[in-house]
Amino acid sequence: MANNIQAIRGMHDVLPEQTPLWQFAETIIREVLGAYGYSEIRLPIVEKTELFKRSIGEVTDIVEKEMYTFDDRNGDSLTLRPEGTAGCLRACLEHGLLHNQVHRLWYYGPMYRHERPQKGRYRQFFQLGVETYGMAGPDIDAELILIMERLWKKLGIRDKVRLQLNSLGTIAERMVYRDSLVSYFQGHLEQLDEDSLRRLETNPLRILDTKNPAMREVVANAPELMNYLGDDSLEHFNAITTILNDLGISYELNSRLVRGLDYYSKTVFEWVTDELGSQGTVCAGGRYDGLIEQLGGKPNHAVGFAMGIERLLALVETLDAVPLKSSVDVYMIRVGEIAEQQGLRFAEAIRNDIPGLKLQVNCGGGSFKSQFKKADKSGAEFALILGDDEVSRGEVSIKPLRNAEQPQQQLSQQQAIEFLQINVQGRPNG
Ligand code: HAM
């Protein structure tokens, strides 16, 4: 037997039975971002490798170990985007969008990281990314948090996530902190694991992010970055917490929150959950003013976040009832030659008269019984039944499929259209 070709490990199909959940979340995402006046930007999936090295940082897990990098036919080194912040900023710089302008943008699509796949961690995963430019904050930092908060509420998962907040200060402040952190850990070398010993040389702040329980104590006693922040960074951070307090948005201060990408300064945040096991960060981001100059722009301001859609949906799936709509409202059964012929015409008339109605016509024949089974399986609310006799009288039967108390009715075709206009729930203009 021939070997069937399978999908790449860590890259998943979204099957038709799963797409309603995706569409449900995507609709809410669009609505919420629209409510804050954000515009969509669409970006390439492949970028020059150099872009990610320069922005995410040479000594990060993503750049060192996780990128899908290849030489194209011209010999240029290209990479499948592991995240969207770098590409979004590259596009805005390239098209001159940052010159004396303010932007509020979002993008949505697949990202690629060669991580070890497990529940909630994939090699292809989807992100909603939101990036803003030209605003020094702290009001825009807070606006982003409000957007996320509204999204959780609309999706019904507000009580499943917690906001963690920290400030990484400026690069200069972080350098001073880095030195004290290195001397502290050098005094406790025997308590560091192999990974942390390596990070001590390359990226010591990342040691704070360790998941190793054996290192909990040594990390807990390490110096705190907050004590190294200058007046401006502290003022910015305090202003954000004041806005959040004012709006009644709860948060936890987490001085160990350092993020796995190098471009951040000042505000960083993560929304975490206890319901998804070890991959509990659903959404994360922060301010990255410095990256603009690093990529060749003039000094400016940037802050944003990205949300992992698979993790978001896994959280939505923990709800008792997910409010999903079937992709079919009405299923048309056609039994007999005349019914088959007339049915398609009648279906077109219904679609003309009821925009937004999802009408599926049985194709490929079959007995009444087998068509009826398909109608039931389609998830439709009503079956329209056309037999030769009915059609020759200009009539049709309507059978409710989800409500046993509603009777089946024989109506004229015009009455049937009126019935569907009134009775199909959730039609966009119904
Ligand atoms: P990140 O923390 O690398 O940040 O990723 C953001 C979110 O993407 C994570 O919190 C998680 O939900 C999801 N995610 C990351 N890796 C995976 C994976 N392998 N499988 C499934 N989900 C994953 C960024 O990407 C930044 N660009 C965020 C940002 C935007 N900062 C400023 N603007």
Coordinates of C-alpha atoms and ligand atoms in Angstrom, one line a residue:
M1 CA 0.0 0.0 0.0
A2 CA 1.3 3.5 -0.9
N3 CA 2.3 5.6 2.1
N4 CA -0.2 8.4 2.6
I5 CA 1.5 11.8 2.9
Q6 CA 0.8 13.5 6.2
A7 CA 0.9 17.0 7.4
I8 CA 4.2 18.3 8.9
R9 CA 4.6 17.7 12.6
G10 CA 3.3 20.6 14.6
M11 CA 1.3 22.0 11.7
H12 CA -2.4 21.4 11.8
D13 CA -5.4 21.3 9.5
V14 CA -8.4 23.2 10.7
L15 CA -11.3 20.9 9.7
P16 CA -14.7 22.0 8.7
E17 CA -16.2 21.1 12.1
Q18 CA -13.6 23.4 13.8
T19 CA -13.9 26.4 11.5
P20 CA -17.1 27.7 13.1
L21 CA -15.2 28.2 16.3
W22 CA -12.4 30.0 14.5
Q23 CA -14.9 32.2 12.6
F24 CA -16.7 33.0 15.8
A25 CA -13.4 34.3 17.4
E26 CA -12.3 36.1 14.2
T27 CA -15.6 37.9 13.9
I28 CA -15.3 39.2 17.5
I29 CA -11.7 40.1 17.0
R30 CA -12.7 42.3 14.0
E31 CA -15.6 43.9 15.8
V32 CA -13.5 44.7 18.9
L33 CA -10.6 46.2 16.9
G34 CA -13.1 48.1 14.8
A35 CA -14.5 49.6 17.9
Y36 CA -11.2 51.2 18.7
G37 CA -10.5 52.4 15.2
Y38 CA -7.7 50.0 14.3
S39 CA -6.9 49.2 10.6
E40 CA -5.8 45.8 9.2
I41 CA -2.4 45.4 7.5
R42 CA -1.6 42.3 5.5
L43 CA 2.1 41.3 5.4
P44 CA 4.2 38.7 3.7
I45 CA 4.8 35.3 5.4
V46 CA 8.4 35.3 4.2
E47 CA 11.0 38.0 5.1
K48 CA 14.7 38.4 4.9
T49 CA 16.4 36.4 7.7
E50 CA 18.4 39.5 8.6
L51 CA 15.1 41.3 9.7
F52 CA 14.4 38.8 12.4
K53 CA 18.0 38.6 13.6
R54 CA 18.2 42.3 13.9
S55 CA 14.9 42.7 15.7
I56 CA 14.2 39.7 17.8
G57 CA 17.9 39.4 18.8
E58 CA 20.7 37.0 17.8
V59 CA 20.8 35.3 21.2
T60 CA 17.2 34.5 21.6
D61 CA 15.7 31.0 21.4
I62 CA 13.7 32.0 18.4
V63 CA 16.7 33.2 16.3
E64 CA 19.1 30.6 17.6
K65 CA 17.0 27.5 17.4
E66 CA 13.5 28.0 16.0
M67 CA 13.5 29.7 12.7
Y68 CA 12.5 28.1 9.4
T69 CA 15.4 29.6 7.3
F70 CA 16.3 28.6 3.8
D71 CA 18.2 30.0 0.8
D72 CA 15.9 30.8 -2.1
R73 CA 17.0 30.3 -5.7
N74 CA 18.9 33.6 -5.8
G75 CA 20.9 32.5 -2.7
D76 CA 19.2 35.0 -0.4
S77 CA 18.6 33.8 3.1
L78 CA 14.8 33.9 3.8
T79 CA 12.8 33.0 6.9
L80 CA 9.2 32.0 7.5
R81 CA 8.0 34.7 9.9
P82 CA 8.2 33.5 13.5
E83 CA 6.2 36.6 14.6
G84 CA 4.7 39.7 13.1
T85 CA 6.2 42.7 14.9
A86 CA 9.4 42.9 12.8
G87 CA 7.6 42.5 9.5
C88 CA 4.9 45.1 10.4
L89 CA 7.5 47.7 11.4
R90 CA 9.6 46.8 8.2
A91 CA 6.5 47.5 6.1
C92 CA 5.7 50.8 7.8
L93 CA 9.3 52.0 7.5
E94 CA 9.5 50.9 3.9
H95 CA 6.3 52.8 3.0
G96 CA 7.0 55.9 5.0
L97 CA 4.1 55.4 7.3
L98 CA 5.9 56.5 10.4
H99 CA 6.7 60.0 9.2
N100 CA 4.8 62.4 11.5
Q101 CA 2.0 60.0 11.7
V102 CA 0.2 57.9 14.2
H103 CA -1.0 54.4 13.3
R104 CA -3.1 51.7 15.0
L105 CA -2.7 48.4 13.1
W106 CA -3.6 44.8 13.3
Y107 CA -2.7 41.6 11.4
Y108 CA -3.8 38.0 11.6
G109 CA -2.1 34.9 10.2
P110 CA 0.2 32.0 10.6
M111 CA 3.6 32.2 12.3
Y112 CA 6.3 29.5 12.2
R113 CA 8.7 28.3 15.0
H114 CA 10.5 25.0 15.1
E115 CA 9.7 24.3 18.7
R116 CA 9.0 20.9 20.3
P117 CA 5.3 20.4 19.6
Q118 CA 3.0 19.8 22.5
K119 CA -0.5 20.9 23.5
G120 CA -0.7 24.6 22.9
R121 CA 2.7 24.7 21.2
Y122 CA 2.9 24.2 17.5
R123 CA 5.3 24.8 14.6
Q124 CA 2.6 26.7 12.6
F125 CA 0.3 28.7 14.8
F126 CA -1.9 31.7 14.3
Q127 CA -1.5 35.1 15.9
L128 CA -3.6 38.2 16.0
G129 CA -1.0 41.0 16.2
V130 CA -1.7 44.6 17.1
E131 CA 0.9 47.3 16.7
T132 CA 0.7 51.0 17.3
Y133 CA 3.2 53.7 16.2
G134 CA 3.9 57.3 17.0
M135 CA 2.4 57.4 20.5
A136 CA 4.7 57.9 23.6
G137 CA 2.0 56.6 26.0
P138 CA 1.2 55.6 28.7
D139 CA -2.5 56.0 27.5
I140 CA -1.8 54.0 24.4
D141 CA -0.2 51.2 26.4
A142 CA -3.4 51.2 28.5
E143 CA -5.7 51.3 25.4
L144 CA -4.1 48.0 24.2
I145 CA -4.9 46.4 27.6
L146 CA -8.4 47.7 27.3
I147 CA -8.7 46.0 23.9
M148 CA -7.5 42.7 25.2
E149 CA -9.8 43.0 28.2
R150 CA -12.8 43.6 25.9
L151 CA -11.9 40.7 23.7
W152 CA -11.8 38.3 26.8
K153 CA -15.2 39.6 27.8
K154 CA -16.8 39.2 24.4
L155 CA -15.4 35.7 24.2
G156 CA -16.7 34.8 27.6
I157 CA -13.2 34.0 29.1
R158 CA -12.5 37.1 31.2
D159 CA -12.3 35.1 34.4
K160 CA -9.9 32.6 32.9
V161 CA -7.0 35.0 32.3
R162 CA -4.8 37.2 34.5
L163 CA -2.8 40.2 33.4
Q164 CA 0.9 40.3 34.5
L165 CA 2.7 43.6 34.2
N166 CA 6.4 44.7 34.4
S167 CA 8.7 47.4 33.1
L168 CA 12.0 46.6 31.5
G169 CA 13.2 50.2 31.6
T170 CA 15.4 51.7 29.0
I171 CA 18.3 49.9 27.4
A172 CA 20.8 51.9 29.5
E173 CA 18.9 51.0 32.7
R174 CA 18.8 47.4 31.7
M175 CA 22.5 47.3 31.1
V176 CA 23.2 48.5 34.7
Y177 CA 20.8 45.9 36.0
R178 CA 22.3 43.2 33.8
D179 CA 25.7 43.8 35.4
S180 CA 24.3 43.4 39.0
L181 CA 22.3 40.3 37.9
V182 CA 25.4 38.7 36.4
S183 CA 27.4 39.3 39.6
Y184 CA 24.6 38.0 41.7
F185 CA 24.3 34.7 39.7
Q186 CA 28.1 34.4 39.6
G187 CA 28.0 34.2 43.4
H188 CA 25.5 31.3 43.1
L189 CA 26.9 29.3 40.2
E190 CA 26.3 26.0 41.9
Q191 CA 22.5 26.7 41.9
L192 CA 22.3 27.3 38.2
D193 CA 21.3 24.7 35.7
E194 CA 23.1 24.1 32.4
D195 CA 20.7 26.3 30.4
S196 CA 21.1 29.2 32.9
L197 CA 24.9 28.9 32.9
R198 CA 24.8 29.3 29.1
R199 CA 22.4 32.2 29.4
L200 CA 24.6 33.9 32.0
E201 CA 27.0 34.5 29.1
T202 CA 24.5 35.4 26.4
N203 CA 21.2 36.7 27.8
P204 CA 21.2 36.7 31.7
L205 CA 17.8 38.3 32.0
R206 CA 16.2 35.2 30.5
I207 CA 17.4 33.2 33.5
L208 CA 14.6 34.9 35.4
D209 CA 12.2 33.3 33.1
T210 CA 13.3 29.7 34.0
K211 CA 10.7 27.0 34.5
N212 CA 13.1 24.9 36.6
P213 CA 11.6 24.5 40.1
A214 CA 15.1 23.8 41.5
M215 CA 16.1 27.4 40.6
R216 CA 13.0 29.0 42.2
E217 CA 14.9 30.2 45.3
V218 CA 18.0 31.6 43.5
V219 CA 15.8 33.5 41.1
A220 CA 13.4 34.8 43.9
N221 CA 16.4 36.4 45.7
A222 CA 17.9 38.0 42.6
P223 CA 18.0 41.8 42.3
E224 CA 14.8 43.4 41.0
L225 CA 14.8 45.4 37.8
M226 CA 12.2 47.8 39.1
N227 CA 14.9 49.1 41.6
Y228 CA 17.1 50.1 38.6
L229 CA 14.5 52.1 36.7
G230 CA 15.1 55.8 36.2
D231 CA 12.5 58.5 36.9
D232 CA 11.1 58.5 33.3
S233 CA 10.5 54.7 33.2
L234 CA 9.0 54.7 36.7
E235 CA 6.7 57.6 35.8
H236 CA 5.6 55.8 32.6
F237 CA 4.9 52.6 34.5
N238 CA 3.1 54.3 37.4
A239 CA 0.9 56.2 34.9
I240 CA -0.2 52.9 33.3
T241 CA -1.1 51.3 36.6
T242 CA -3.0 54.5 37.6
I243 CA -5.1 54.3 34.4
L244 CA -5.7 50.6 35.0
N245 CA -6.7 51.2 38.6
D246 CA -9.0 54.0 37.5
L247 CA -10.7 51.7 35.0
G248 CA -11.0 48.8 37.4
I249 CA -8.7 46.5 35.4
S250 CA -6.9 44.1 37.7
Y251 CA -3.3 43.1 37.2
E252 CA -0.4 41.5 39.0
L253 CA 3.1 43.0 39.1
N254 CA 5.6 40.4 38.0
S255 CA 9.2 41.6 38.3
R256 CA 10.4 38.4 36.7
L257 CA 8.5 39.0 33.5
V258 CA 11.3 39.6 30.9
R259 CA 9.9 38.2 27.5
G260 CA 11.7 36.1 25.1
L261 CA 12.3 38.7 22.4
D262 CA 15.0 41.4 22.8
Y263 CA 13.2 44.5 21.4
Y264 CA 11.2 45.5 24.4
S265 CA 11.8 48.6 26.6
K266 CA 9.6 49.9 29.4
T267 CA 6.1 48.2 29.5
V268 CA 5.8 44.5 29.1
F269 CA 2.8 42.3 29.8
E270 CA 1.4 38.8 29.5
W271 CA -2.1 37.4 29.9
V272 CA -1.8 34.0 31.5
T273 CA -4.2 31.2 32.3
D274 CA -4.0 28.1 34.6
E275 CA -6.3 26.1 32.3
L276 CA -4.0 25.1 29.5
G277 CA -1.1 23.4 31.3
S278 CA 2.4 24.5 30.7
Q279 CA 1.6 26.7 27.6
G280 CA -0.4 29.2 29.7
T281 CA 0.5 32.5 28.0
V282 CA -2.3 33.4 25.7
C283 CA -1.3 36.9 24.8
A284 CA 1.8 39.0 25.3
G285 CA 3.5 42.2 24.2
G286 CA 4.9 45.6 25.3
R287 CA 6.7 48.7 24.2
Y288 CA 9.5 48.6 21.7
D289 CA 10.4 52.2 20.9
G290 CA 14.1 51.3 20.3
L291 CA 13.4 48.9 17.5
I292 CA 12.4 51.6 15.1
E293 CA 15.9 53.1 15.1
Q294 CA 17.5 49.7 15.1
L295 CA 15.7 49.0 11.8
G296 CA 16.8 52.3 10.3
G297 CA 13.9 54.7 11.3
K298 CA 14.0 58.0 13.1
P299 CA 13.4 57.9 16.9
N300 CA 9.7 57.1 17.4
H301 CA 7.3 55.2 19.6
A302 CA 5.8 51.7 19.2
V303 CA 3.8 49.4 21.4
G304 CA 1.8 46.2 20.6
F305 CA 0.9 42.7 21.5
A306 CA 0.2 39.3 19.9
M307 CA -2.3 36.7 20.9
G308 CA -2.0 33.0 20.1
I309 CA -5.2 31.9 18.4
E310 CA -5.0 28.2 19.1
R311 CA -4.5 28.9 22.8
L312 CA -7.3 31.4 22.8
L313 CA -9.7 28.8 21.2
A314 CA -8.6 26.1 23.6
L315 CA -9.7 28.5 26.4
V316 CA -13.0 29.2 24.7
E317 CA -13.5 25.5 24.4
T318 CA -13.3 25.1 28.2
L319 CA -16.6 27.0 28.4
D320 CA -19.8 25.0 29.0
A321 CA -21.6 26.4 26.0
V322 CA -19.8 27.8 23.0
P323 CA -22.3 30.0 21.1
L324 CA -21.7 28.7 17.6
K325 CA -23.9 28.8 14.5
S326 CA -24.1 26.0 12.0
S327 CA -22.9 26.8 8.5
V328 CA -26.3 25.7 7.1
D329 CA -29.7 27.3 8.0
V330 CA -31.9 25.4 5.6
Y331 CA -31.4 22.1 3.7
M332 CA -33.4 21.5 0.5
I333 CA -34.5 17.9 -0.2
R334 CA -35.5 17.1 -3.8
V335 CA -37.2 13.8 -4.6
G336 CA -38.3 13.2 -8.2
E337 CA -37.3 14.5 -11.6
I338 CA -39.5 17.6 -11.6
A339 CA -38.5 18.5 -8.1
E340 CA -34.8 18.1 -9.0
Q341 CA -35.3 20.4 -11.9
Q342 CA -37.4 23.1 -10.2
G343 CA -35.5 22.9 -6.9
L344 CA -32.4 24.7 -8.1
R345 CA -34.5 27.5 -9.5
F346 CA -36.5 27.8 -6.3
A347 CA -33.2 27.8 -4.3
E348 CA -31.9 30.7 -6.3
A349 CA -35.1 32.6 -5.7
I350 CA -34.8 32.1 -2.0
R351 CA -31.2 33.3 -2.0
N352 CA -32.2 36.4 -4.0
D353 CA -35.0 37.2 -1.5
I354 CA -33.2 36.4 1.8
P355 CA -29.6 37.7 1.7
G356 CA -27.5 36.1 4.4
L357 CA -29.5 32.9 4.6
K358 CA -27.4 29.7 4.3
L359 CA -29.2 27.3 2.1
Q360 CA -27.7 24.0 1.1
V361 CA -29.4 22.0 -1.7
N362 CA -29.1 18.2 -1.7
C363 CA -27.0 17.2 -4.7
G364 CA -26.3 13.7 -6.0
G365 CA -29.9 12.3 -5.6
G366 CA -30.8 9.7 -3.0
S367 CA -34.0 8.5 -1.4
F368 CA -36.1 10.7 0.8
K369 CA -34.7 8.9 3.9
S370 CA -31.1 9.3 3.0
Q371 CA -31.6 13.0 2.0
F372 CA -33.4 13.6 5.3
K373 CA -30.4 12.1 7.2
K374 CA -28.1 14.5 5.4
A375 CA -30.4 17.4 6.3
D376 CA -30.2 16.5 9.9
K377 CA -26.5 16.1 9.9
S378 CA -26.0 19.5 8.2
G379 CA -27.1 21.2 11.3
A380 CA -29.8 23.1 9.5
E381 CA -32.8 24.5 11.4
F382 CA -35.3 23.6 8.7
A383 CA -35.6 21.1 5.8
L384 CA -37.4 22.3 2.7
I385 CA -39.0 19.2 1.1
L386 CA -39.8 19.2 -2.6
G387 CA -41.5 16.2 -4.2
D388 CA -42.9 16.2 -7.8
D389 CA -46.5 16.6 -6.6
E390 CA -45.7 19.6 -4.4
V391 CA -43.7 21.3 -7.1
S392 CA -46.4 20.9 -9.7
R393 CA -48.8 22.7 -7.3
G394 CA -46.1 25.4 -6.6
E395 CA -45.9 24.2 -3.0
V396 CA -43.2 23.1 -0.6
S397 CA -43.1 21.4 2.8
I398 CA -41.1 22.9 5.6
K399 CA -40.0 20.6 8.4
P400 CA -38.4 22.0 11.6
L401 CA -35.3 19.9 12.4
R402 CA -34.4 21.2 15.9
N403 CA -37.8 21.9 17.5
A404 CA -40.0 18.8 17.8
E405 CA -42.9 20.9 18.9
Q406 CA -43.1 22.9 15.7
P407 CA -45.3 21.1 13.1
Q408 CA -44.3 20.4 9.5
Q409 CA -46.2 22.8 7.1
Q410 CA -47.2 22.7 3.5
L411 CA -46.9 26.2 2.1
S412 CA -46.8 28.0 -1.3
Q413 CA -43.3 28.8 -2.4
Q414 CA -43.9 32.5 -1.7
Q415 CA -45.2 31.7 1.8
A416 CA -42.2 29.5 2.4
I417 CA -39.9 32.4 1.7
E418 CA -41.8 34.6 4.0
F419 CA -41.7 31.9 6.7
L420 CA -37.9 31.6 6.4
Q421 CA -37.5 35.3 6.5
I422 CA -39.3 35.4 9.9
N423 CA -38.2 32.2 11.4
V424 CA -34.5 31.5 10.7
Q425 CA -32.6 32.8 13.7
G426 CA -29.5 34.9 13.5
R427 CA -29.8 35.9 9.9
P428 CA -27.6 39.1 9.5
N429 CA -30.6 41.2 8.4
G430 CA -33.2 39.1 10.2
Ligands
HAM1 P1 5.4 36.0 21.7 O1 5.4 36.0 23.2 O2 6.6 35.3 21.1 O3 5.4 37.5 21.3 O4 4.1 35.3 21.1 C1 2.8 35.9 21.4 C2 1.8 34.7 21.7 O5 1.8 33.8 20.5 C3 2.1 33.8 22.8 O6 1.7 34.4 24.0 C4 1.4 32.6 22.5 O7 0.0 32.7 22.8 C5 1.5 32.5 21.0 N1 2.6 31.6 20.6 C6 3.9 31.8 20.6 N2 4.6 30.7 20.2 C7 3.6 29.7 20.0 C8 3.6 28.4 19.5 N3 4.8 27.7 19.2 N4 2.5 27.7 19.4 C9 1.3 28.3 19.7 N5 1.2 29.6 20.1 C10 2.3 30.3 20.2 C11 5.4 37.9 20.0 O8 5.3 37.2 19.0 C12 5.5 39.4 19.8 N6 5.6 39.7 18.4 C13 4.3 40.1 20.5 C14 4.3 41.6 20.3 C15 3.6 42.3 19.3 N7 5.0 42.4 21.0 C16 4.8 43.7 20.5 N8 4.0 43.6 19.5

